[in-house]
Coordinates of C-alpha atoms in Angstrom, one line a residue:
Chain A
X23 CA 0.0 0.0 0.0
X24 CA 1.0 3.8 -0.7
X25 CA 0.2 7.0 0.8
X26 CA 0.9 10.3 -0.1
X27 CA 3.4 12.2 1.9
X28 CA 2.9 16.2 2.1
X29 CA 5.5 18.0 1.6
X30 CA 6.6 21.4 2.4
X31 CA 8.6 22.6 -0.5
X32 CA 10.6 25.8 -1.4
X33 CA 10.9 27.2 -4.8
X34 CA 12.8 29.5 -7.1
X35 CA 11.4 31.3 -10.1
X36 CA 13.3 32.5 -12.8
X37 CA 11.9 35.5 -14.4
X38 CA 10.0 33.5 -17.5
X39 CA 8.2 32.2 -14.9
X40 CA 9.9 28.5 -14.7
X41 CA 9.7 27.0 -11.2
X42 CA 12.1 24.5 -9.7
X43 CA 12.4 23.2 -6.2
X44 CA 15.4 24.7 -4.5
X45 CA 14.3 23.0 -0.4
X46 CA 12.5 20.3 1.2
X47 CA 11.6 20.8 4.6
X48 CA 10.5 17.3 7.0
X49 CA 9.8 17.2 10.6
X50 CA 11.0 20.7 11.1
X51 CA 14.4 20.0 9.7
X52 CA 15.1 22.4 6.1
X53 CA 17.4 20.5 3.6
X54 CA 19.0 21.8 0.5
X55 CA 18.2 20.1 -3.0
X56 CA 21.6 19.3 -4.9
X57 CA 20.4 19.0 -8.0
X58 CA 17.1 18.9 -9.8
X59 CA 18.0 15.7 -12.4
X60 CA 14.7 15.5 -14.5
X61 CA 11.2 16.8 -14.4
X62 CA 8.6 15.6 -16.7
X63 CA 4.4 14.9 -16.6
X64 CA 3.9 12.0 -14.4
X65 CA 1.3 10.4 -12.7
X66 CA 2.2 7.7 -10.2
X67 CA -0.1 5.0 -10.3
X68 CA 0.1 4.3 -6.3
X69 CA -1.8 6.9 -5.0
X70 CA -4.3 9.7 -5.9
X71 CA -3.3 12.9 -7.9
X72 CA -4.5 15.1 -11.0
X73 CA -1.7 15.7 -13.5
X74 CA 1.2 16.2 -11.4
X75 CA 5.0 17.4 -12.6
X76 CA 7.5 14.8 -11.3
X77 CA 10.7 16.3 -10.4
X78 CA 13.6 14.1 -9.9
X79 CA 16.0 15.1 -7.2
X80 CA 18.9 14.8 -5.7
X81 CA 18.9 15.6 -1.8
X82 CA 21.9 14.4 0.0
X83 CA 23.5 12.5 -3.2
X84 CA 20.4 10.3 -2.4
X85 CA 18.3 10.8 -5.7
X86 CA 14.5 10.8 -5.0
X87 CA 11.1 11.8 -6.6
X88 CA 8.7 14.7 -5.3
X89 CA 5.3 15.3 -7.2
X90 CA 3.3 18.9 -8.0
X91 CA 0.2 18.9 -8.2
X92 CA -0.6 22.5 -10.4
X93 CA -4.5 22.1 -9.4
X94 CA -4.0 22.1 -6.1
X95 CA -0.6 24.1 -5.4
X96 CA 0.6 20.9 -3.3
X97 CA 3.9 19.0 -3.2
X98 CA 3.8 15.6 -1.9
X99 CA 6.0 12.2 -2.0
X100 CA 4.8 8.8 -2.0
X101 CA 6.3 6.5 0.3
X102 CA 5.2 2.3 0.9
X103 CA 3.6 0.9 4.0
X104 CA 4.7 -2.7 4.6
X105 CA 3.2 -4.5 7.5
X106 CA 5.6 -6.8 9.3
X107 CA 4.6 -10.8 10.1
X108 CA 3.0 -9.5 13.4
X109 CA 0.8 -7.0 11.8
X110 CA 3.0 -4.3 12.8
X111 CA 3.1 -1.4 10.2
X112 CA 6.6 0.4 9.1
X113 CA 7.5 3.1 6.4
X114 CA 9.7 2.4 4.2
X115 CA 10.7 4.6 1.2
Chain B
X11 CA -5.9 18.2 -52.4
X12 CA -3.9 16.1 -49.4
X13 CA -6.4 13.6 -47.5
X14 CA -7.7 14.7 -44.2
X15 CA -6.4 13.0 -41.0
X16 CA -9.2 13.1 -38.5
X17 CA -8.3 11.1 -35.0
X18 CA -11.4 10.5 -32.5
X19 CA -10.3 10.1 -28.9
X20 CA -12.6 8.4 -26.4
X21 CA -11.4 8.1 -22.6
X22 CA -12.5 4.4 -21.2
X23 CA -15.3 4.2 -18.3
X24 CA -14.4 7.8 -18.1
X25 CA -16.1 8.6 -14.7
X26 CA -15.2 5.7 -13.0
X27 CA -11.8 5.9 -14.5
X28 CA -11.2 9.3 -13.1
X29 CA -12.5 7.8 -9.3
X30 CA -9.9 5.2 -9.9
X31 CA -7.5 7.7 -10.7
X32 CA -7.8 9.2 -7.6
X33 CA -8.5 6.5 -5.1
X34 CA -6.1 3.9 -6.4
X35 CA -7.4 1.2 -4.4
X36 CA -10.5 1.1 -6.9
X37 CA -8.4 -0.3 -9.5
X38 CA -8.8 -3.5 -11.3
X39 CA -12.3 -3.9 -9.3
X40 CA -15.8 -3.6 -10.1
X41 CA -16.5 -0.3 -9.5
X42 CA -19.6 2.1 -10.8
X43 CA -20.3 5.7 -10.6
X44 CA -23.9 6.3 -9.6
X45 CA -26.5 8.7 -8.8
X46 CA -28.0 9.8 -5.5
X47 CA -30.9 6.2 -4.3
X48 CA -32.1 9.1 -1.5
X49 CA -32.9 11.8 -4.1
X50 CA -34.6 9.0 -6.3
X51 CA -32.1 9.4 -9.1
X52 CA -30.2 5.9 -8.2
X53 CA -29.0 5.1 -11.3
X54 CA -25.6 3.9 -12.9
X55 CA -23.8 6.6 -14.5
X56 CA -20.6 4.7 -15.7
X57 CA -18.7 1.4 -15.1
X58 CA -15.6 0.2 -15.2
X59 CA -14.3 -2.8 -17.5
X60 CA -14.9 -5.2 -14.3
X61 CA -18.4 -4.0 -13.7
X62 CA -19.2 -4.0 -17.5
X63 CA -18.0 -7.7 -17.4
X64 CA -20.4 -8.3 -14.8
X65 CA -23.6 -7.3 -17.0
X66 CA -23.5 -3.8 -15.4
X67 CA -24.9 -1.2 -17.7
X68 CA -25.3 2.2 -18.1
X69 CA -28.4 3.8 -16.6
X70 CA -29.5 0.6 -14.9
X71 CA -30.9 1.1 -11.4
X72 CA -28.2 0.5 -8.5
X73 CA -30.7 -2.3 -6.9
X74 CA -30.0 -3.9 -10.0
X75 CA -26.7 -3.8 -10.5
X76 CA -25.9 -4.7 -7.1
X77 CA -27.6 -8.0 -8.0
X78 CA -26.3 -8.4 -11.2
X79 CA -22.6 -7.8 -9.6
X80 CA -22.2 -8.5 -5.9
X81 CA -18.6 -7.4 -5.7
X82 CA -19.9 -3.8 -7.1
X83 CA -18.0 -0.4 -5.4
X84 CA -20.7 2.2 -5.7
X85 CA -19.0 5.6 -5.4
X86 CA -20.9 9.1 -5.6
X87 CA -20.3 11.3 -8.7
X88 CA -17.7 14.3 -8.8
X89 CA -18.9 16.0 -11.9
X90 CA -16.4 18.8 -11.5
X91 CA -13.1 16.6 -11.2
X92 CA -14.4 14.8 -14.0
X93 CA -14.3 18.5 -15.8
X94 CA -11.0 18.8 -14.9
X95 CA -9.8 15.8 -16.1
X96 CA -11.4 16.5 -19.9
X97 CA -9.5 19.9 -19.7
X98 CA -6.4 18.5 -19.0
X99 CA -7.5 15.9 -21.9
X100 CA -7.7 18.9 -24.1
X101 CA -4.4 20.1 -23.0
X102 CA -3.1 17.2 -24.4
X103 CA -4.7 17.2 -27.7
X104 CA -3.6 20.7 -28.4
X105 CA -0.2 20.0 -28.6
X106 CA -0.9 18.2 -31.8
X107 CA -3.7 20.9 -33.4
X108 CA -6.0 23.6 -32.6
X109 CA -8.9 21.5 -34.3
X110 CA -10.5 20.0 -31.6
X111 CA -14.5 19.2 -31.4
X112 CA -15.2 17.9 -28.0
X113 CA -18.5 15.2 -27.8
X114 CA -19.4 15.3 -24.5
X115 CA -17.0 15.3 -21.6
X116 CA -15.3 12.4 -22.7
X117 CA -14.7 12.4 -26.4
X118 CA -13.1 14.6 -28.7
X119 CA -12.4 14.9 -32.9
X120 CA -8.5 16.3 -33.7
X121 CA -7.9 17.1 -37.5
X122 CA -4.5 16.3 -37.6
X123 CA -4.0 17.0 -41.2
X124 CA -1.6 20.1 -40.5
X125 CA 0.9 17.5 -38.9
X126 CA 3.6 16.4 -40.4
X127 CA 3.8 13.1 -38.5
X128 CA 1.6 10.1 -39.4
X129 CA -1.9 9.8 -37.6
X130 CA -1.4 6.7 -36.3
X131 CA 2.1 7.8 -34.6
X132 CA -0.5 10.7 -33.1
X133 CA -2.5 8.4 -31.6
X134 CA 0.0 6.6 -29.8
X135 CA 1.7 9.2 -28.6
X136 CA -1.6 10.6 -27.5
X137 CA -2.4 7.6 -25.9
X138 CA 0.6 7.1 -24.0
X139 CA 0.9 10.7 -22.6
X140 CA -2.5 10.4 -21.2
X141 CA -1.6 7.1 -19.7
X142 CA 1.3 9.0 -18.4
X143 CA 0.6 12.0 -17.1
X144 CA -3.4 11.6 -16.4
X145 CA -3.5 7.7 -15.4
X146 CA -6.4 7.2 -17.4
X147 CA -6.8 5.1 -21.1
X148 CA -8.3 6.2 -24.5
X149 CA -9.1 4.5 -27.1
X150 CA -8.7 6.2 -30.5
X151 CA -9.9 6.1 -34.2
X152 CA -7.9 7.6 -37.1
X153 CA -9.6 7.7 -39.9
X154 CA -9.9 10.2 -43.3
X155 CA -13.3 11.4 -41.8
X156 CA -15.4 12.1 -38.5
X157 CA -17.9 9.1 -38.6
X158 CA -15.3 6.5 -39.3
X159 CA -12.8 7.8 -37.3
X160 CA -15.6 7.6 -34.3
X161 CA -16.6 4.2 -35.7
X162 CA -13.1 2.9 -35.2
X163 CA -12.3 4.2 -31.6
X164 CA -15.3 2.1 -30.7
X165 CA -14.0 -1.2 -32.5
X166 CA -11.3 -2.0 -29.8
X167 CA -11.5 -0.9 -26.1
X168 CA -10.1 -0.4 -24.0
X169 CA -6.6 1.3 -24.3
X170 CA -6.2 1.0 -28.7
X171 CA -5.8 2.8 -31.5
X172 CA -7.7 2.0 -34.9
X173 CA -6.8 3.0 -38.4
X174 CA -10.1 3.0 -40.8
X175 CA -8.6 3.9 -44.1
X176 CA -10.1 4.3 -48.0
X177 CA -8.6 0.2 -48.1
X178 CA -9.9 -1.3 -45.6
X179 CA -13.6 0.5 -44.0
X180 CA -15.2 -1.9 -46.0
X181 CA -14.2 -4.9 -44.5
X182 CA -13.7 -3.2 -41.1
X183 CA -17.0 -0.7 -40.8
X184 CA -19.7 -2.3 -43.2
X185 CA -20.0 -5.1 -41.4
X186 CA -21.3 -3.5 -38.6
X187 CA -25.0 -2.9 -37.8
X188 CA -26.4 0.2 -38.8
X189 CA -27.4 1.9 -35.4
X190 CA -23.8 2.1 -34.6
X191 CA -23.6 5.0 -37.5
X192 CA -23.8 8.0 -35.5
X193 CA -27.0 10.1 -35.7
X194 CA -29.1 6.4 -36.6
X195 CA -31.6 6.4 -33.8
X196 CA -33.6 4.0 -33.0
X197 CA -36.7 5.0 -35.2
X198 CA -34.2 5.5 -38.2
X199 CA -32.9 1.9 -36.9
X200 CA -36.4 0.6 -37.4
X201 CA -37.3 2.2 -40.9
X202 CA -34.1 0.8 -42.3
X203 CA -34.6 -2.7 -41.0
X204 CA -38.3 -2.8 -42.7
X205 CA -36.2 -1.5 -45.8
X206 CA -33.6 -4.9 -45.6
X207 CA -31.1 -2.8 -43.9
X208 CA -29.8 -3.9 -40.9
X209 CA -25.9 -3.1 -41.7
X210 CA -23.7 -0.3 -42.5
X211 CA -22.7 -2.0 -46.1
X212 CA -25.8 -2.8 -46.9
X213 CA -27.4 0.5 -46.2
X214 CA -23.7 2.3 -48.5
X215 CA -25.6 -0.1 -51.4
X216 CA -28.5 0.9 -51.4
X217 CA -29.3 3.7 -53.9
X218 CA -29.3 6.8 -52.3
X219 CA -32.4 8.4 -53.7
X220 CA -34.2 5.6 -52.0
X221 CA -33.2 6.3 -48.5
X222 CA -34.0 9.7 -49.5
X223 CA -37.3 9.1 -50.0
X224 CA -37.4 7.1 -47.1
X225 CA -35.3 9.1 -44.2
X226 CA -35.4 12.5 -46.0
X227 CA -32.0 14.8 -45.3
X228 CA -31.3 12.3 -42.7
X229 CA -31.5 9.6 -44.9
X230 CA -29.0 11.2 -47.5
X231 CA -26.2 11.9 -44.9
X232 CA -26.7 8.5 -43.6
X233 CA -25.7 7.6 -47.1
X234 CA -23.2 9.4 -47.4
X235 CA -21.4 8.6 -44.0
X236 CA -21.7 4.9 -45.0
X237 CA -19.8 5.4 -48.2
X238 CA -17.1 7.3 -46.3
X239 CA -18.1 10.6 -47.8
X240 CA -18.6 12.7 -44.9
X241 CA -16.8 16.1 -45.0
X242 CA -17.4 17.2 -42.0
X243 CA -14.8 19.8 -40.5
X244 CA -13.6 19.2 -36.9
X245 CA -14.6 22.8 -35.2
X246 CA -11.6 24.7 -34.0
X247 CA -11.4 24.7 -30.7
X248 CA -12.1 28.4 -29.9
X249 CA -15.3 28.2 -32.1
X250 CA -17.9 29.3 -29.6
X251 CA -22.0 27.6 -30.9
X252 CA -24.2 29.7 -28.7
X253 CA -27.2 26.9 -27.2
X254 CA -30.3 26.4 -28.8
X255 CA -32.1 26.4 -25.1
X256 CA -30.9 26.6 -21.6
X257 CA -33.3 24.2 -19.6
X258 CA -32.7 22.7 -16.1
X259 CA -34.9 19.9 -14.6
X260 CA -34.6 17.9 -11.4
X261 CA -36.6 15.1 -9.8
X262 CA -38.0 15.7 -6.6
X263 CA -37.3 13.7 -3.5
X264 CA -41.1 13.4 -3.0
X265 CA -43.6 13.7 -5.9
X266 CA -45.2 16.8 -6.0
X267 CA -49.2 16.6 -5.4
X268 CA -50.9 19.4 -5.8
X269 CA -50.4 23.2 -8.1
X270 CA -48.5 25.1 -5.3
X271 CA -45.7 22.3 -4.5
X272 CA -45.2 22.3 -8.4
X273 CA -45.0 26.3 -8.8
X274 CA -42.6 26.3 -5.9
X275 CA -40.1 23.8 -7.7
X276 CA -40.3 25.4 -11.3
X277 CA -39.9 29.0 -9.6
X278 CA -36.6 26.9 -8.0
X279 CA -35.6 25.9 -11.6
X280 CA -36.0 29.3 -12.9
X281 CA -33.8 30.5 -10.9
X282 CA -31.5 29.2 -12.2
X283 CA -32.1 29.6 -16.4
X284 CA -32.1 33.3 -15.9
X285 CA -28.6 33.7 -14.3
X286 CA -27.5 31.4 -17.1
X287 CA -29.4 33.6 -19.3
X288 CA -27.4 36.6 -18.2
X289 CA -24.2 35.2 -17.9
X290 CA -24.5 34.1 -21.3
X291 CA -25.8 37.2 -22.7
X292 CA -29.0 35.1 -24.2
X293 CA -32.3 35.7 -24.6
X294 CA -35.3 33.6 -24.4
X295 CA -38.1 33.7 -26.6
X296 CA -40.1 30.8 -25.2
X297 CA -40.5 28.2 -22.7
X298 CA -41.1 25.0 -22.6
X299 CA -42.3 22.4 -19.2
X300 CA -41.9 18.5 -19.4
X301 CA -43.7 17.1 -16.5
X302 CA -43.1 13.6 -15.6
X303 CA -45.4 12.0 -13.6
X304 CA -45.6 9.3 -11.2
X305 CA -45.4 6.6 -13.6
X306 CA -42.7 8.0 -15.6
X307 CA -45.0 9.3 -18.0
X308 CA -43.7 12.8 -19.2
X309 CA -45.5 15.2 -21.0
X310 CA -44.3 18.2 -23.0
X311 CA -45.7 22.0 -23.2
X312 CA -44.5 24.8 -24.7
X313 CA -45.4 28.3 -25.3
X314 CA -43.9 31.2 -27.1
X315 CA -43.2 34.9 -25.8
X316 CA -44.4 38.1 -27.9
X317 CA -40.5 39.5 -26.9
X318 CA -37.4 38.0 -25.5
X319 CA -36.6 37.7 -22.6
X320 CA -33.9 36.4 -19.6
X321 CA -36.0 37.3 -16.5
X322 CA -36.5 34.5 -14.8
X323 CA -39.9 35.5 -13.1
X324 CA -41.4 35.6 -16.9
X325 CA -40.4 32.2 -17.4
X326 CA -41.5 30.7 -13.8
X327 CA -45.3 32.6 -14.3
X328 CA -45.4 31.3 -17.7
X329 CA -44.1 27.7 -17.3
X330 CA -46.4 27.9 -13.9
X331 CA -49.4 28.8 -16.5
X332 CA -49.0 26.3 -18.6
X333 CA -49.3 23.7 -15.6
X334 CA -52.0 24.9 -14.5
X335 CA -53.7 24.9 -18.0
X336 CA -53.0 21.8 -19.2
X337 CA -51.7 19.1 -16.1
X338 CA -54.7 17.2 -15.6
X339 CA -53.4 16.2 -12.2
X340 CA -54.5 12.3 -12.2
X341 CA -51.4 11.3 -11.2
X342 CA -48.5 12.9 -8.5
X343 CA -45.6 14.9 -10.6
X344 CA -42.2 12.9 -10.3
X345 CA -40.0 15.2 -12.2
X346 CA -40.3 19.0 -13.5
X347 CA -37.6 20.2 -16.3
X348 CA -38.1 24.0 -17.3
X349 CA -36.6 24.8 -20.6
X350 CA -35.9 28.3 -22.1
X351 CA -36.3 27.5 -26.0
X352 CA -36.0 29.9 -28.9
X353 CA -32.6 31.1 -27.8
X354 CA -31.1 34.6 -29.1
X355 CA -27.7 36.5 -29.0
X356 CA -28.1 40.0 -27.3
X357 CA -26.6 41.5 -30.6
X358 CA -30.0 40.2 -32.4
X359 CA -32.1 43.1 -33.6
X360 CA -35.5 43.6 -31.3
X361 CA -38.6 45.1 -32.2
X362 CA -40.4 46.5 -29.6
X363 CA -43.7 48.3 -29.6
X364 CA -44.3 51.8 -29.0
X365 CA -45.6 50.9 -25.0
X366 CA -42.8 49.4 -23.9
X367 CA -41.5 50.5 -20.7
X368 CA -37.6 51.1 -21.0
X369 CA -37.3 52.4 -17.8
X370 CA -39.1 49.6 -15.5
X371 CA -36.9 47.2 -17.9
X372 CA -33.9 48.7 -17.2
X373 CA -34.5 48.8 -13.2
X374 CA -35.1 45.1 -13.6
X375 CA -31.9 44.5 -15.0
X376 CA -29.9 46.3 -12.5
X377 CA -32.0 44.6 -9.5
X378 CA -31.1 41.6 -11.7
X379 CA -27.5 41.9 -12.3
X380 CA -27.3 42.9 -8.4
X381 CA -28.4 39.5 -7.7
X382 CA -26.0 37.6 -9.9
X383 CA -23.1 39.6 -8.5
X384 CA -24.3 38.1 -4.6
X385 CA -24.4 34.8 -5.9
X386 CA -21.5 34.8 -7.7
X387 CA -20.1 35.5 -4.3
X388 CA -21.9 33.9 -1.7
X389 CA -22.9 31.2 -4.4
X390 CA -26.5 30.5 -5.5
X391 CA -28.9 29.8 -2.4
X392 CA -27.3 32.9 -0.4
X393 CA -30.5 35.0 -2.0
X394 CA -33.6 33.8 -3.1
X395 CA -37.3 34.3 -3.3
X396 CA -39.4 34.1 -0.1
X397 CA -41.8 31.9 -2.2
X398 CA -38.7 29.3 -2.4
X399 CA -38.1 29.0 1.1
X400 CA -40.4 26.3 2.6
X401 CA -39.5 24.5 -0.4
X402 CA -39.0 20.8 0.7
X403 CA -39.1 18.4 -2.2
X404 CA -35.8 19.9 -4.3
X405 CA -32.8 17.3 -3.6
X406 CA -30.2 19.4 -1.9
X407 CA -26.9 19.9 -3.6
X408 CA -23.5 20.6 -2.0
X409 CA -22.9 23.2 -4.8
X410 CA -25.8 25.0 -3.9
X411 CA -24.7 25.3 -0.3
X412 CA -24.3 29.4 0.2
X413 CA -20.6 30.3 0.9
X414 CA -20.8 33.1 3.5
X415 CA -18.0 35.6 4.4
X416 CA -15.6 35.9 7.2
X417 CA -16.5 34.0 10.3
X418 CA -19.9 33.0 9.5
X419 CA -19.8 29.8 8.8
X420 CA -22.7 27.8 8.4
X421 CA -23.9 25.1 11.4

């Protein structure tokens, strides 16, 4: 199962109105994206969103993938819920 | 002259696609869209692939597909992320032309003629992007005109793309029966079958003066759309058609028994038609009532204006007039739909006589437009008639709820 994590996202704009994500921010903690590798229209098929812009990131030379969704203004990741043998639930990414 | 390249695009189980789409856990199970069993309109208004395995079927009653498919995931209809999604349809489509016809929420012509790349290499590029970037499937028809290309997007579902070309429409689209041309009802249906004509071929060999005779105009474009000689342009996409009427009809939680429940509910309605009226900058000449009663029997009457008009009181006395002239009241009133016919542009010339009041007209309009500006703020129920008010039998609509300012939030 997937869920949809919501993310708090800063962004620069160039003046031709281009947007790219520039920091993340999770549990209070602010971190500094390295490198935004591709972005292209994707949908991911795990969880619920209307045309969202995948951007492809690199955040502490770990490369990951953050979603926008334009209809909603909202950034958001998806992450996988396992549950364990003894029906214990854990995140994993 | 080069030959056209007309593509038809058709989403799969569009509604229930887009529910899928957003709730994830909906996929690959029988899941329909349907209407509201409290307010009496409990009836499927799409299905997914599953559900259509199952014998569900458009417009069948929920009782009744619940039977027919016990595994069924019923979910209520969201008619404005549905909207969304054929916008963002659209989107797609205009990367390749700005000759796009929408049919309905779902379906859309593209003349891709302009394109230097090959219409079926459209298509599946088309159909891959929305796959992509939407999550949902389309089926699509490419094809040197509108009917065949239309004809072909319905050959294989879901998630294909079908070429219909000068070869090979005869072996590919006459074999098909003859109601699956588009514009062959069912009564057109029925006078063809009496003629020997119960397919698409055998209706392109018939001589055409016959079904002339027969089917009229009809009959001769039916003709012609079987021989693969429609020329009918795909609309650009900025055309604007102003509507022939504005109508808006509802069936009531309770049926109505008596004059003064009915006049209530059409003054409801009317509502309505005139602040579509106005934001349309139309003008109604007539109006027409369909009353269906308690045995879904409907019954139609219509009556014309001597001027044109968008004030909605005109149309609720008159539609209330013609109820009250012409309902015989043996049976309880199920449904009311209120229909402003004979539509105008404002910039249509007007003759009026020499008594007409400019100056009361003109107040109404202000007190008029005044209204339309609170609504469009505070949203449609924040002002209303006092006759309105007590009105019970009108299913209640979230998008009707009034949207008040500040702090004032409603209990």
């Amino acid at each position: 199962m997937y869920i949809r994590i919501p993310l708090a996202v800063g962004v620069i704009y160039s003046a031709d109105g281009v947007f790219k994500p520039k920091t993340i921010s999770v549990n209070g903690e602010k971190f500094l994206i390295d490198k935004v590798l591709y972005k292209k229209n994707y949908c991911p098929k795990s969880v619920g969103a209307i045309a969202p812009i995948e951007f492809t990131i690199m955040v502490g030379g770990e490369i990951k993938k953050i979603y926008f969704e334009k209809d909603t203004g909202k950034w958001f990741s998806v992450k996988k819920i396992l549950k364990s043998n003894e029906g214990k639930s854990y995140f994993t990414q | 002259m080069k030959e056209r390249v007309i593509l038809h695009s058709d989403a799969n189980c569009f509604y229930a696609s887009c529910e899928m789409v957003l709730n994830p856990s909906l996929r690959d199970k029988a899941v329909a869209v349907g209407g509201n069993e409290a307010e009496r309109h409990g009836i499927i208004l799409a299905k997914s692939e599953k559900a259509k395995k199952a014998g569900v079927t458009t417009g069948m009653p929920l009782w009744e597909a619940r039977e027919k498919c016990k595994d069924l995931i019923i979910v209520p209809p969201h008619f404005e992320i549905y909207s969304k999604f054929s916008k963002l349809l659209r989107k797609i489509y205009e990367r390749y032309t700005d000759y796009i016809e929408p049919f309905g929420l779902d379906e859309c012509w593209l003349d891709v003629t302009s394109c230097q790349t090959d219409g079926f290499i459209i298509a599946e590029e088309i159909r891959q992007a929305v796959k992509d970037e939407l999550g949902l499937t389309v089926s699509i028809g490419v094809s040197f005109n509108k009917v065949f290309a239309k004809l072909g997007s319905d050959l294989k579902k879901p998630d294909a793309t079908t070429v219909i070309s000068k070869d090979n429409f005869k072996e590919k689209i006459w074999p098909l029966p003859v109601s699956e041309l588009l514009f062959c009802g069912r009564q057109t249906t029925k006078t063809l079958r009496e003629c020997g004509v119960t397919t698409i071929g055998a209706l392109a060999k018939m001589p055409k003066d016959f079904i002339e005779r027969r089917l009229g105009k009809n009959g001769a474009s039916l003709w012609d759309y079987a021989n693969g000689l429609d020329s009918s342009p795909v609309i650009h996409k900025d055309h604007y058609t102003p509507p022939k009427s504005v109508g808006h009809g509802v069936t009531c939680v309770e049926n109505l028994i008596n004059n003064d429940e009915a006049s209530k509910v059409i003054v409801s309605l009317s509502l309505d038609i005139g602040y579509k009226l106005r934001k349309e900058n139309l003008y109604a000449n007539g109006v027409s009532l369909v009353v269906k009663d308690e045995n879904f029997v409907s019954y139609s009457y219509q009556k014309r204006f001597e001027g044109s008009t968008q004030d909605e009181s005109l149309l609720a006395r008159e539609a209330i007039s013609l109820l009250k002239s012409n309902y015989p009241w043996r049976f309880k009133i199920r449904a009311l739909t209120i229909t402003a016919i004979s539509i105008e542009t404002s910039d249509t010339p007007v003759q009026t006589d020499m008594f007409f009041d400019t100056e009361k007209e003109e107040k109404k309009k202000r007190l008029s437009s005044a209204v339309d500006s609170i609504k469009d703020t505070y949203g449609k129920s924040s002002i209303l008639p006092a006759t309105v008010l007590d009105e019970k039998k009108m299913p209640a609509h979230e998008a009707d709820r009034a949207t008040l300012p500040g702090n004032m939030k409603k209990g």
